[in-house]
CSV table of C-alpha atoms in Angstrom, one decimal:
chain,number,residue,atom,x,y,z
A,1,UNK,CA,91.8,130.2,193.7
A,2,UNK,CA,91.0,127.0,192.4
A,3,UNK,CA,88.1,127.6,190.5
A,4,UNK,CA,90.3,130.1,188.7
A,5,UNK,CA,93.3,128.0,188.0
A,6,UNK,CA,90.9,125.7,186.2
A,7,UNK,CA,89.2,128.0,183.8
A,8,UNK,CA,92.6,129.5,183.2
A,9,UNK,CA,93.7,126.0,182.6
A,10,UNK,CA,90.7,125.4,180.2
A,11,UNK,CA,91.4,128.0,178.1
A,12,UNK,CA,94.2,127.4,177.3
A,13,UNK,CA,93.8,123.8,176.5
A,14,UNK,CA,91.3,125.3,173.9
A,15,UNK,CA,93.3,127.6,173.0
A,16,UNK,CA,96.2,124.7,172.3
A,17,UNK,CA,94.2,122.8,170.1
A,18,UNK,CA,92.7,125.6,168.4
A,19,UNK,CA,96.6,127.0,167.2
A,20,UNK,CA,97.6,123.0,167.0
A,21,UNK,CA,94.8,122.5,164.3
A,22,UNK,CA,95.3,125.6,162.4
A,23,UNK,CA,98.8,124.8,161.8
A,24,UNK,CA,100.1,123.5,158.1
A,25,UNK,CA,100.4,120.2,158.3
A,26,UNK,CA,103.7,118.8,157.1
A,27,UNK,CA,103.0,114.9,156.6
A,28,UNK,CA,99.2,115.5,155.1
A,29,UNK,CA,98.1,114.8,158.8
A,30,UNK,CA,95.4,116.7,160.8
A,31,UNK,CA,96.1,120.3,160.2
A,32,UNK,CA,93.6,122.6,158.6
A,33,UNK,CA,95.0,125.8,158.0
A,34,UNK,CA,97.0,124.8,154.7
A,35,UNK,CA,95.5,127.5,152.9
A,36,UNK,CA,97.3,130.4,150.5
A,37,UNK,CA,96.6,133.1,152.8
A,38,UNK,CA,99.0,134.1,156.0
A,39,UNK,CA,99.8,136.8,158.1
A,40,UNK,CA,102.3,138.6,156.3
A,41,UNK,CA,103.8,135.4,154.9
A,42,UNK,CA,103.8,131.8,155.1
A,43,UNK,CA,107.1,131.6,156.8
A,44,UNK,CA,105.6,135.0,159.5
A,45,UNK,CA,102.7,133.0,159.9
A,46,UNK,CA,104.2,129.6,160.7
A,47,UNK,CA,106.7,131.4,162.7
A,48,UNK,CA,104.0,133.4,164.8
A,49,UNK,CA,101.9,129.8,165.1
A,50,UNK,CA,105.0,127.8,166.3
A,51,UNK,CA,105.7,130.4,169.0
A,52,UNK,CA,102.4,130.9,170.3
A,53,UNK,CA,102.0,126.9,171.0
A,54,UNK,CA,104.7,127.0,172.3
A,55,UNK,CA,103.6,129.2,174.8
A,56,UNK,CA,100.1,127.6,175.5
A,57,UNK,CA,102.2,124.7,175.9
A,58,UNK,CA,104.3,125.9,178.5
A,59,UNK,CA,101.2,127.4,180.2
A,60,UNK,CA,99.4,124.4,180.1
A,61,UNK,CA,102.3,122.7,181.7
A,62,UNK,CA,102.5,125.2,184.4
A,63,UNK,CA,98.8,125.4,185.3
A,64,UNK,CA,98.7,121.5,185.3
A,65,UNK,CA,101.2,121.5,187.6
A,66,UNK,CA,100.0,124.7,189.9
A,67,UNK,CA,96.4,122.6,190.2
A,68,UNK,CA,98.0,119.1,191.0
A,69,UNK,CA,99.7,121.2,194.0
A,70,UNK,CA,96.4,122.6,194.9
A,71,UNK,CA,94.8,119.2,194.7
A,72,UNK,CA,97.7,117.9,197.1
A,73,UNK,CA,97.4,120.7,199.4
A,74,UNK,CA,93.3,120.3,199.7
């Protein structure tokens, strides 16, 4: 079960900084994806982007939690 938790939990810290980076940057910062092209449009696309970090976030949070209680339990 551990072993699992942790690749889960690996992914989606990938996954996190993969949508982070994509994301239009607002103050000329670190993000990448700044380019003309979207999903449907720019505002679909941030929308869609916002929404699914915020979701890795929560996950990450949840699986960093869930292996902390494994670690304590082992």
């Amino acid at each position: 079960m551990h072993a699992v938790l942790l690749v889960i939990h690996l992914i989606v810290a990938i996954a996190l900084v993969g949508f982070v980076l994509i994301q239009r940057s607002e103050g000329g910062a670190l993000g990448i994806g700044g380019g003309p092209g979207g999903l449907v449009s720019a505002r679909g696309a941030a929308n869609f982007l916002t929404r699914t970090t915020a979701i890795l976030a929560a996950a990450f949070f949840l699986t960093s939690i869930a292996l902390t209680i494994l670690a304590q339990k082992d």
